[in-house]
Amino acid sequence: MRRSIVMILVFDVNETLLDLSGLDDVFGDVFSLPDADGRSVREDWFTELLHQALVTTVTGPFVDFGTLAKSAMRVTAFRQNHELSEAHVEAVMQAVRTLPPHEDVVPALDRLAEASIPLVALSNGTPDALDAQLRNAGLTDRFDRIVSAQASGRLKPAAEPYLWVAEHLGVEPDELWMVAAHAWDTTGALRAGLRAAFVRRPGKHIAPVDSKPDVAGDTLVDVAEQLANVAE
Amino acid sequence: MRRSIVMILVFDVNETLLDLSGLDDVFGDVFSLPDADGRSVREDWFTELLHQALVTTVTGPFVDFGTLAKSAMRVTAFRQNHELSEAHVEAVMQAVRTLPPHEDVVPALDRLAEASIPLVALSNGTPDALDAQLRNAGLTDRFDRIVSAQASGRLKPAAEPYLWVAEHLGVEPDELWMVAAHAWDTTGALRAGLRAAFVRRPGKHIAPVDSKPDVAGDTLVDVAEQLANVAE
């Protein structure tokens, strides 16, 4: 077995790079919330989206993440006893494409560029939505490759998307480090043979049954500094 | 292919038969909630438990549902910024074993007994916890078989537990009807080749991406009446 001499970082996008709280206003509007604060409904929607993505990944057949996102909107609306028009759903889908990066993202990516570490983005989002997200956030040029999990025929945390990236870059799985703010994502990557770095954003935790990441930090800058040290 | 002439009902247990709101007081106590109303924390815990079960089912290896339940308690405690002792965790685990049935359960099971339909219980719970739950709820004698998904080496909604029941009863998958208050459970059953009946308990909905159940109703009595009519 050859020794890993390459380090390539594979970044999750939603919540890890992009700030979903950018959706709170549009959720407040489309759900007609009195104080226009859609945070709690937006969090419920994203939890439901991940749930539906996992159920689909377990039971098949493949459904793209955009369709799952809309389906989760419908369930969230049922639970809120709120009637959603097609225009409301589209308003949220459009807002997903224009999310801002978390404030620690640009400094962290600067640090990693300085260390000359190749960077990949790997999201469950559809290719079209993913490209729009990174372009609108001004991050496209930061990445050497931008990959939708959809290319592999399954969504994270199934092994296929992680191994698809390794195969298409011609590297061993353990030369890739998944960087994510989701324990399900780092766990999936670790079980597929990658290494992983966890960003402990507020409310995010590694569960006792999850695989332990190689690196963890409270901000992406903290994580980037640790990863740059590993690379040097 | 032989025509289905048998109908056997396979019941999910937690939330479908047993009322998880029976845990709200113990959650209120162990999380030191001022009004002792643990409903919202209990709901977060169960959502987290299902999430961890799904992630484990996608990424492997198998982890039993009791271990997942405790792991989900730890994550819920992190999120609540609350320190949980081992005794707190055990208090919840004990309370899970003494949940009361929903009030529509006994009348529904009476109706199905009258129609002489064989009944099976199929839960993700460990064999030990499942047996205790049904015994304490006074429901053990209502079922012809009590099966933990663990016997199949995977948890619902993976196909294995549903097909394990069919194989061990010596029937075709479509002779089994999964009865559940969870869309992920009826969806998994339908995709494994079973039929399914959905109990639309408050807050529970079939998502657009889910498989459509053959039968649905607002209460278990309503669902039982429809199933008894199918059998006759």
Short mmCIF file of C-alpha atoms in Angstrom, two decimals:
data_model
loop_
_atom_site.label_atom_id
_atom_site.label_comp_id
_atom_site.label_asym_id
_atom_site.label_seq_id
_atom_site.Cartn_x
_atom_site.Cartn_y
_atom_site.Cartn_z
CA MET A 1 0.00 0.00 0.00
CA ARG A 2 1.41 3.38 -0.94
CA ARG A 3 1.70 6.08 1.64
CA SER A 4 -0.60 9.09 1.30
CA ILE A 5 1.46 12.00 0.08
CA VAL A 6 -1.39 13.99 -1.38
CA MET A 7 -3.90 16.11 0.56
CA ILE A 8 -6.98 17.33 -1.24
CA LEU A 9 -9.78 18.99 0.70
CA VAL A 10 -13.39 18.24 -0.23
CA PHE A 11 -15.82 20.85 1.07
CA ASP A 12 -19.47 20.39 1.84
CA VAL A 13 -21.40 23.50 0.74
CA ASN A 14 -24.72 24.17 2.52
CA GLU A 15 -24.11 25.22 6.14
CA THR A 16 -20.38 24.47 5.87
CA LEU A 17 -19.60 27.27 3.38
CA LEU A 18 -22.95 28.98 2.84
CA ASP A 19 -25.09 30.50 5.57
CA LEU A 20 -28.64 29.12 5.49
CA SER A 21 -29.84 31.92 7.76
CA GLY A 22 -29.87 33.88 4.50
CA LEU A 23 -33.18 32.08 3.91
CA ASP A 24 -34.89 33.22 7.12
CA ASP A 25 -36.50 36.31 5.59
CA VAL A 26 -37.97 34.46 2.63
CA PHE A 27 -39.27 31.71 4.96
CA GLY A 28 -40.81 34.44 7.15
CA ASP A 29 -42.51 35.89 4.06
CA VAL A 30 -43.81 32.73 2.40
CA PHE A 31 -45.10 31.32 5.71
CA SER A 32 -46.68 34.71 6.60
CA LEU A 33 -45.00 34.73 10.00
CA PRO A 34 -46.06 37.74 12.08
CA ASP A 35 -42.52 38.84 13.00
CA ALA A 36 -41.18 37.73 9.58
CA ASP A 37 -38.60 35.62 11.41
CA GLY A 38 -38.49 32.35 9.52
CA ARG A 39 -35.53 30.85 11.37
CA SER A 40 -37.38 28.07 13.18
CA VAL A 41 -39.41 27.07 10.09
CA ARG A 42 -36.26 27.19 7.93
CA GLU A 43 -34.48 24.88 10.41
CA ASP A 44 -37.44 22.48 10.39
CA TRP A 45 -37.39 22.49 6.58
CA PHE A 46 -33.67 21.68 6.38
CA THR A 47 -34.02 18.88 8.96
CA GLU A 48 -36.94 17.47 6.94
CA LEU A 49 -34.92 17.79 3.72
CA LEU A 50 -32.06 15.76 5.21
CA HIS A 51 -34.58 13.21 6.53
CA GLN A 52 -36.16 12.75 3.09
CA ALA A 53 -32.72 12.54 1.46
CA LEU A 54 -31.69 9.78 3.91
CA VAL A 55 -34.94 7.83 3.48
CA THR A 56 -34.55 8.02 -0.30
CA THR A 57 -30.92 6.93 -0.07
CA VAL A 58 -31.92 3.89 2.04
CA THR A 59 -35.01 2.87 0.06
CA GLY A 60 -34.24 4.14 -3.46
CA PRO A 61 -34.76 5.02 -6.24
CA PHE A 62 -32.56 8.12 -6.61
CA VAL A 63 -34.35 11.48 -6.37
CA ASP A 64 -32.46 14.72 -7.04
CA PHE A 65 -31.88 17.14 -4.16
CA GLY A 66 -33.96 19.93 -5.74
CA THR A 67 -37.02 17.67 -5.87
CA LEU A 68 -36.36 16.62 -2.27
CA ALA A 69 -36.05 20.28 -1.21
CA LYS A 70 -39.47 21.07 -2.69
CA SER A 71 -41.01 17.93 -1.19
CA ALA A 72 -39.67 18.95 2.23
CA MET A 73 -41.24 22.41 1.74
CA ARG A 74 -44.63 20.71 1.27
CA VAL A 75 -44.27 18.68 4.48
CA THR A 76 -43.12 21.76 6.40
CA ALA A 77 -46.20 23.62 5.11
CA PHE A 78 -48.53 20.74 6.17
CA ARG A 79 -47.01 20.85 9.65
CA GLN A 80 -47.43 24.63 9.84
CA ASN A 81 -50.99 24.30 8.52
CA HIS A 82 -50.04 26.79 5.85
CA GLU A 83 -51.02 26.81 2.17
CA LEU A 84 -47.98 27.23 -0.10
CA SER A 85 -48.26 28.30 -3.72
CA GLU A 86 -45.86 27.09 -6.41
CA ALA A 87 -44.52 30.68 -6.48
CA HIS A 88 -43.70 30.45 -2.76
CA VAL A 89 -41.74 27.24 -3.29
CA GLU A 90 -39.88 28.79 -6.22
CA ALA A 91 -39.06 31.88 -4.13
CA VAL A 92 -37.25 29.67 -1.59
CA MET A 93 -35.50 27.67 -4.33
CA GLN A 94 -34.24 30.94 -5.86
CA ALA A 95 -33.06 32.20 -2.47
CA VAL A 96 -31.08 28.95 -1.98
CA ARG A 97 -29.04 29.98 -5.03
CA THR A 98 -27.99 33.31 -3.56
CA LEU A 99 -26.89 32.36 -0.04
CA PRO A 100 -23.97 34.34 1.40
CA PRO A 101 -20.84 32.57 2.65
CA HIS A 102 -20.29 32.36 6.42
CA GLU A 103 -17.89 35.14 7.43
CA ASP A 104 -15.05 32.72 8.24
CA VAL A 105 -15.08 31.19 4.73
CA VAL A 106 -12.99 33.68 2.72
CA PRO A 107 -10.21 33.95 5.37
CA ALA A 108 -10.12 30.14 5.66
CA LEU A 109 -9.91 29.65 1.89
CA ASP A 110 -7.18 32.32 1.75
CA ARG A 111 -5.14 30.38 4.29
CA LEU A 112 -5.55 27.12 2.34
CA ALA A 113 -4.63 28.82 -0.97
CA GLU A 114 -1.48 30.10 0.70
CA ALA A 115 -0.66 26.48 1.63
CA SER A 116 -1.33 25.43 -2.01
CA ILE A 117 -3.82 22.72 -1.02
CA PRO A 118 -6.16 21.68 -3.86
CA LEU A 119 -9.84 22.29 -3.04
CA VAL A 120 -12.96 20.49 -4.25
CA ALA A 121 -16.62 21.31 -3.50
CA LEU A 122 -18.93 18.28 -3.09
CA SER A 123 -22.60 18.94 -2.45
CA ASN A 124 -25.82 16.94 -2.55
CA GLY A 125 -27.29 19.86 -4.54
CA THR A 126 -28.07 19.46 -8.23
CA PRO A 127 -25.21 20.45 -10.59
CA ASP A 128 -27.13 23.51 -11.74
CA ALA A 129 -28.03 24.77 -8.24
CA LEU A 130 -24.52 24.07 -6.93
CA ASP A 131 -22.85 26.04 -9.72
CA ALA A 132 -25.24 28.95 -9.17
CA GLN A 133 -24.65 28.89 -5.40
CA LEU A 134 -20.87 29.07 -5.63
CA ARG A 135 -20.95 31.69 -8.43
CA ASN A 136 -23.36 33.94 -6.52
CA ALA A 137 -21.29 33.56 -3.36
CA GLY A 138 -18.17 34.57 -5.31
CA LEU A 139 -16.47 31.25 -4.50
CA THR A 140 -16.33 29.47 -7.87
CA ASP A 141 -12.70 30.33 -8.60
CA ARG A 142 -11.61 29.10 -5.18
CA PHE A 143 -12.23 25.46 -6.16
CA ASP A 144 -10.31 23.19 -8.52
CA ARG A 145 -13.38 20.98 -9.02
CA ILE A 146 -17.06 21.44 -8.24
CA VAL A 147 -18.92 18.11 -8.00
CA SER A 148 -22.58 17.30 -7.39
CA ALA A 149 -23.10 14.00 -5.54
CA GLN A 150 -25.76 13.34 -8.19
CA ALA A 151 -22.93 12.41 -10.61
CA SER A 152 -22.39 9.24 -8.57
CA GLY A 153 -26.06 8.22 -8.60
CA ARG A 154 -26.41 8.51 -4.81
CA LEU A 155 -26.37 11.24 -2.20
CA LYS A 156 -24.00 11.69 0.74
CA PRO A 157 -23.53 10.07 3.25
CA ALA A 158 -23.61 6.94 1.00
CA ALA A 159 -20.06 5.94 -0.02
CA GLU A 160 -20.56 6.49 -3.77
CA PRO A 161 -20.14 10.30 -3.95
CA TYR A 162 -16.96 10.29 -1.85
CA LEU A 163 -15.44 7.43 -3.87
CA TRP A 164 -16.54 9.06 -7.14
CA VAL A 165 -14.38 12.07 -6.30
CA ALA A 166 -11.36 9.89 -5.43
CA GLU A 167 -11.72 7.90 -8.64
CA HIS A 168 -12.15 10.93 -10.87
CA LEU A 169 -9.15 12.69 -9.34
CA GLY A 170 -7.09 9.50 -9.59
CA VAL A 171 -6.19 9.50 -5.88
CA GLU A 172 -6.69 7.11 -2.97
CA PRO A 173 -9.74 7.79 -0.75
CA ASP A 174 -7.48 8.56 2.24
CA GLU A 175 -5.80 11.36 0.29
CA LEU A 176 -9.13 13.21 0.44
CA TRP A 177 -10.25 15.09 3.54
CA MET A 178 -13.97 15.83 3.78
CA VAL A 179 -14.58 19.20 5.47
CA ALA A 180 -18.13 19.60 6.77
CA ALA A 181 -20.30 21.08 9.50
CA HIS A 182 -22.44 17.92 9.51
CA ALA A 183 -21.55 14.81 11.49
CA TRP A 184 -23.48 12.65 8.98
CA ASP A 185 -21.19 13.93 6.21
CA THR A 186 -17.89 13.42 8.03
CA THR A 187 -19.13 10.01 9.25
CA GLY A 188 -20.05 8.93 5.71
CA ALA A 189 -16.68 10.12 4.39
CA LEU A 190 -14.71 8.36 7.14
CA ARG A 191 -16.61 5.09 6.57
CA ALA A 192 -15.86 5.37 2.83
CA GLY A 193 -12.15 5.56 3.68
CA LEU A 194 -11.58 9.33 3.52
CA ARG A 195 -10.22 11.49 6.31
CA ALA A 196 -12.40 14.23 7.74
CA ALA A 197 -12.42 17.63 9.41
CA PHE A 198 -15.46 18.83 11.34
CA VAL A 199 -16.53 22.47 11.74
CA ARG A 200 -18.43 22.70 15.02
CA ARG A 201 -20.87 25.43 13.91
CA PRO A 202 -23.53 26.37 16.50
CA GLY A 203 -25.90 23.46 17.17
CA LYS A 204 -23.70 20.94 15.32
CA HIS A 205 -22.25 18.00 17.22
CA ILE A 206 -20.58 14.65 16.68
CA ALA A 207 -22.81 11.95 18.21
CA PRO A 208 -21.40 9.05 20.23
CA VAL A 209 -22.28 6.65 17.37
CA ASP A 210 -20.60 8.82 14.70
CA SER A 211 -17.07 8.24 13.45
CA LYS A 212 -14.58 10.66 15.00
CA PRO A 213 -13.12 13.25 12.61
CA ASP A 214 -9.34 13.58 12.34
CA VAL A 215 -9.58 17.34 12.92
CA ALA A 216 -12.25 19.54 14.51
CA GLY A 217 -12.63 23.23 15.27
CA ASP A 218 -15.18 25.88 16.15
CA THR A 219 -14.66 27.91 12.97
CA LEU A 220 -13.57 27.19 9.43
CA VAL A 221 -10.50 29.38 10.01
CA ASP A 222 -9.51 27.20 12.97
CA VAL A 223 -10.02 24.04 10.89
CA ALA A 224 -8.10 25.51 7.90
CA GLU A 225 -5.15 26.37 10.14
CA GLN A 226 -5.01 22.80 11.45
CA LEU A 227 -5.28 21.37 7.93
CA ALA A 228 -2.57 23.69 6.61
CA ASN A 229 -0.32 22.44 9.42
CA VAL A 230 -1.01 18.82 8.47
CA ALA A 231 -0.09 19.63 4.84
CA GLU A 232 3.18 21.34 5.68
CA MET B 1 -47.13 -15.82 -9.79
CA ARG B 2 -49.71 -16.80 -7.22
CA ARG B 3 -52.40 -14.38 -6.25
CA SER B 4 -52.29 -12.92 -2.72
CA ILE B 5 -54.94 -14.62 -0.67
CA VAL B 6 -53.40 -13.94 2.71
CA MET B 7 -53.49 -10.66 4.64
CA ILE B 8 -51.17 -10.26 7.61
CA LEU B 9 -50.81 -6.88 9.28
CA VAL B 10 -47.37 -5.77 10.46
CA PHE B 11 -47.54 -2.98 13.03
CA ASP B 12 -44.90 -0.41 13.78
CA VAL B 13 -44.76 0.20 17.55
CA ASN B 14 -43.40 3.60 18.69
CA GLU B 15 -45.86 6.39 17.83
CA THR B 16 -48.08 3.99 15.84
CA LEU B 17 -49.20 1.92 18.86
CA LEU B 18 -47.46 3.58 21.81
CA ASP B 19 -47.82 7.23 22.77
CA LEU B 20 -44.40 8.91 23.06
CA SER B 21 -45.98 11.85 24.89
CA GLY B 22 -45.75 9.47 27.87
CA LEU B 23 -42.08 10.55 27.92
CA ASP B 24 -42.72 14.29 28.21
CA ASP B 25 -42.64 14.39 32.02
CA VAL B 26 -39.37 12.49 32.30
CA PHE B 27 -37.82 14.72 29.61
CA GLY B 28 -39.05 17.77 31.53
CA ASP B 29 -37.40 16.38 34.69
CA VAL B 30 -34.05 15.27 33.28
CA PHE B 31 -33.63 18.49 31.26
CA SER B 32 -34.68 20.59 34.29
CA LEU B 33 -37.28 22.46 32.25
CA PRO B 34 -38.96 25.22 34.29
CA ASP B 35 -42.53 24.19 33.41
CA ALA B 36 -41.56 20.49 33.39
CA ASP B 37 -43.03 20.22 29.88
CA GLY B 38 -40.55 18.16 27.94
CA ARG B 39 -42.63 17.79 24.79
CA SER B 40 -40.46 19.89 22.48
CA VAL B 41 -37.19 18.33 23.74
CA ARG B 42 -38.72 14.84 23.49
CA GLU B 43 -39.74 15.55 19.87
CA ASP B 44 -36.23 16.81 19.06
CA TRP B 45 -34.77 13.66 20.64
CA PHE B 46 -36.96 11.32 18.58
CA THR B 47 -36.19 13.24 15.35
CA GLU B 48 -32.48 12.98 16.19
CA LEU B 49 -32.86 9.26 16.97
CA LEU B 50 -34.44 8.63 13.56
CA HIS B 51 -31.71 10.73 11.92
CA GLN B 52 -28.94 8.70 13.57
CA ALA B 53 -30.70 5.43 12.70
CA LEU B 54 -30.91 6.48 9.04
CA VAL B 55 -27.28 7.64 8.89
CA THR B 56 -26.17 4.33 10.44
CA THR B 57 -28.33 2.37 8.01
CA VAL B 58 -26.76 4.21 5.04
CA THR B 59 -23.15 4.14 6.22
CA GLY B 60 -23.01 1.01 8.42
CA PRO B 61 -22.01 -0.86 10.48
CA PHE B 62 -25.19 -1.93 12.32
CA VAL B 63 -25.82 -0.26 15.68
CA ASP B 64 -28.73 -1.37 17.88
CA PHE B 65 -31.63 1.02 18.46
CA GLY B 66 -31.00 1.29 22.21
CA THR B 67 -27.46 2.53 21.62
CA LEU B 68 -28.79 4.98 19.02
CA ALA B 69 -31.45 6.21 21.47
CA LYS B 70 -28.78 6.98 24.08
CA SER B 71 -26.52 8.62 21.50
CA ALA B 72 -29.43 10.82 20.40
CA MET B 73 -29.99 11.80 24.07
CA ARG B 74 -26.37 13.04 24.21
CA VAL B 75 -26.79 15.17 21.07
CA THR B 76 -30.09 16.56 22.37
CA ALA B 77 -28.34 17.47 25.63
CA PHE B 78 -25.47 19.20 23.75
CA ARG B 79 -28.01 21.26 21.81
CA GLN B 80 -29.86 22.19 25.01
CA ASN B 81 -26.57 23.02 26.68
CA HIS B 82 -27.56 20.66 29.46
CA GLU B 83 -25.39 18.19 31.36
CA LEU B 84 -26.96 14.71 31.45
CA SER B 85 -25.91 12.04 33.91
CA GLU B 86 -25.94 8.34 33.08
CA ALA B 87 -28.88 8.06 35.51
CA HIS B 88 -30.82 10.63 33.47
CA VAL B 89 -30.27 8.66 30.30
CA GLU B 90 -31.34 5.44 32.03
CA ALA B 91 -34.48 7.16 33.38
CA VAL B 92 -35.58 7.92 29.84
CA MET B 93 -34.69 4.43 28.62
CA GLN B 94 -36.80 2.93 31.42
CA ALA B 95 -39.71 5.26 30.61
CA VAL B 96 -39.57 4.11 26.96
CA ARG B 97 -40.43 0.62 28.26
CA THR B 98 -43.62 1.74 29.98
CA LEU B 99 -45.30 3.87 27.33
CA PRO B 100 -49.10 3.73 27.21
CA PRO B 101 -50.92 2.78 24.01
CA HIS B 102 -52.71 5.52 22.08
CA GLU B 103 -56.40 5.44 22.98
CA ASP B 104 -57.47 4.19 19.53
CA VAL B 105 -55.22 1.10 19.74
CA VAL B 106 -57.34 -1.32 21.78
CA PRO B 107 -60.57 -0.65 19.82
CA ALA B 108 -58.65 -1.02 16.54
CA LEU B 109 -57.05 -4.31 17.60
CA ASP B 110 -60.47 -5.53 18.79
CA ARG B 111 -61.91 -4.85 15.33
CA LEU B 112 -59.04 -6.70 13.63
CA ALA B 113 -59.35 -9.69 16.01
CA GLU B 114 -63.03 -9.84 15.13
CA ALA B 115 -61.99 -10.06 11.45
CA SER B 116 -59.48 -12.82 12.36
CA ILE B 117 -56.56 -11.05 10.69
CA PRO B 118 -53.12 -12.23 11.92
CA LEU B 119 -51.09 -9.46 13.54
CA VAL B 120 -47.32 -8.98 13.80
CA ALA B 121 -45.38 -6.23 15.61
CA LEU B 122 -42.19 -5.07 13.85
CA SER B 123 -40.10 -2.41 15.59
CA ASN B 124 -36.58 -1.02 15.24
CA GLY B 125 -36.33 -1.42 19.04
CA THR B 126 -34.08 -4.08 20.53
CA PRO B 127 -35.81 -7.45 21.18
CA ASP B 128 -35.60 -6.88 24.92
CA ALA B 129 -37.03 -3.34 24.88
CA LEU B 130 -39.73 -4.29 22.39
CA ASP B 131 -40.94 -7.22 24.50
CA ALA B 132 -41.02 -5.02 27.62
CA GLN B 133 -42.90 -2.27 25.79
CA LEU B 134 -45.68 -4.51 24.54
CA ARG B 135 -45.95 -6.38 27.85
CA ASN B 136 -46.19 -3.17 29.89
CA ALA B 137 -48.76 -1.76 27.47
CA GLY B 138 -50.81 -4.95 27.86
CA LEU B 139 -50.57 -5.69 24.14
CA THR B 140 -48.35 -8.81 23.98
CA ASP B 141 -51.21 -11.27 23.57
CA ARG B 142 -52.68 -9.24 20.74
CA PHE B 143 -49.84 -10.23 18.39
CA ASP B 144 -49.06 -13.56 16.72
CA ARG B 145 -45.40 -12.59 16.32
CA ILE B 146 -43.24 -9.86 17.82
CA VAL B 147 -40.15 -9.12 15.72
CA SER B 148 -37.25 -6.73 16.25
CA ALA B 149 -35.79 -5.40 12.97
CA GLN B 150 -32.43 -6.21 14.57
CA ALA B 151 -33.04 -9.88 13.68
CA SER B 152 -32.50 -8.96 10.02
CA GLY B 153 -29.24 -7.11 10.66
CA ARG B 154 -30.62 -3.77 9.45
CA LEU B 155 -33.20 -1.25 10.63
CA LYS B 156 -36.36 -0.09 8.87
CA PRO B 157 -36.80 1.49 6.30
CA ALA B 158 -34.13 -0.77 4.69
CA ALA B 159 -35.78 -3.69 2.88
CA GLU B 160 -34.24 -6.41 5.06
CA PRO B 161 -36.57 -6.25 8.11
CA TYR B 162 -39.73 -6.28 5.98
CA LEU B 163 -38.47 -9.20 3.85
CA TRP B 164 -37.25 -11.04 6.97
CA VAL B 165 -40.84 -11.11 8.26
CA ALA B 166 -42.20 -12.36 4.92
CA GLU B 167 -39.57 -15.09 4.72
CA HIS B 168 -40.04 -16.24 8.31
CA LEU B 169 -43.82 -16.38 7.95
CA GLY B 170 -43.49 -18.17 4.60
CA VAL B 171 -45.62 -15.64 2.74
CA GLU B 172 -45.08 -13.33 -0.22
CA PRO B 173 -44.10 -9.72 0.63
CA ASP B 174 -47.36 -8.39 -0.84
CA GLU B 175 -49.35 -10.52 1.59
CA LEU B 176 -48.00 -8.30 4.36
CA TRP B 177 -49.43 -4.87 5.09
CA MET B 178 -47.22 -2.51 7.07
CA VAL B 179 -49.29 -0.30 9.39
CA ALA B 180 -47.41 2.79 10.57
CA ALA B 181 -47.72 6.44 11.53
CA HIS B 182 -44.40 7.16 9.78
CA ALA B 183 -44.13 7.85 6.06
CA TRP B 184 -40.53 6.55 6.07
CA ASP B 185 -41.82 3.19 7.35
CA THR B 186 -44.70 2.79 4.88
CA THR B 187 -42.38 3.99 2.08
CA GLY B 188 -39.71 1.43 2.98
CA ALA B 189 -42.31 -1.34 3.18
CA LEU B 190 -43.89 -0.42 -0.17
CA ARG B 191 -40.47 -0.32 -1.87
CA ALA B 192 -39.68 -3.77 -0.41
CA GLY B 193 -42.86 -5.09 -2.07
CA LEU B 194 -45.29 -4.98 0.88
CA ARG B 195 -48.57 -3.12 0.98
CA ALA B 196 -49.05 -0.36 3.51
CA ALA B 197 -51.57 1.52 5.63
CA PHE B 198 -50.76 4.96 7.02
CA VAL B 199 -52.14 6.41 10.26
CA ARG B 200 -52.16 10.17 9.85
CA ARG B 201 -51.42 11.02 13.50
CA PRO B 202 -51.02 14.76 14.28
CA GLY B 203 -47.93 16.18 12.55
CA LYS B 204 -47.44 13.09 10.36
CA HIS B 205 -47.64 13.42 6.60
CA ILE B 206 -46.81 11.56 3.41
CA ALA B 207 -44.29 13.66 1.45
CA PRO B 208 -44.53 14.13 -2.33
CA VAL B 209 -41.43 11.92 -2.78
CA ASP B 210 -42.81 9.12 -0.56
CA SER B 211 -44.58 6.05 -1.91
CA LYS B 212 -48.35 6.29 -1.57
CA PRO B 213 -49.91 3.89 0.97
CA ASP B 214 -52.78 1.64 -0.12
CA VAL B 215 -54.88 2.79 2.82
CA ALA B 216 -54.76 5.90 5.03
CA GLY B 217 -56.82 7.25 7.90
CA ASP B 218 -56.74 9.77 10.72
CA THR B 219 -56.99 7.16 13.50
CA LEU B 220 -55.99 3.54 13.91
CA VAL B 221 -59.70 2.65 14.27
CA ASP B 222 -60.40 4.22 10.88
CA VAL B 223 -57.44 2.34 9.33
CA ALA B 224 -58.48 -0.95 11.00
CA GLU B 225 -62.02 -0.63 9.64
CA GLN B 226 -60.68 -0.14 6.10
CA LEU B 227 -58.29 -3.10 6.47
CA ALA B 228 -61.05 -5.35 7.86
CA ASN B 229 -63.11 -4.45 4.79
CA VAL B 230 -60.23 -5.38 2.47
CA ALA B 231 -59.90 -8.74 4.27
CA GLU B 232 -63.58 -9.61 4.03
#
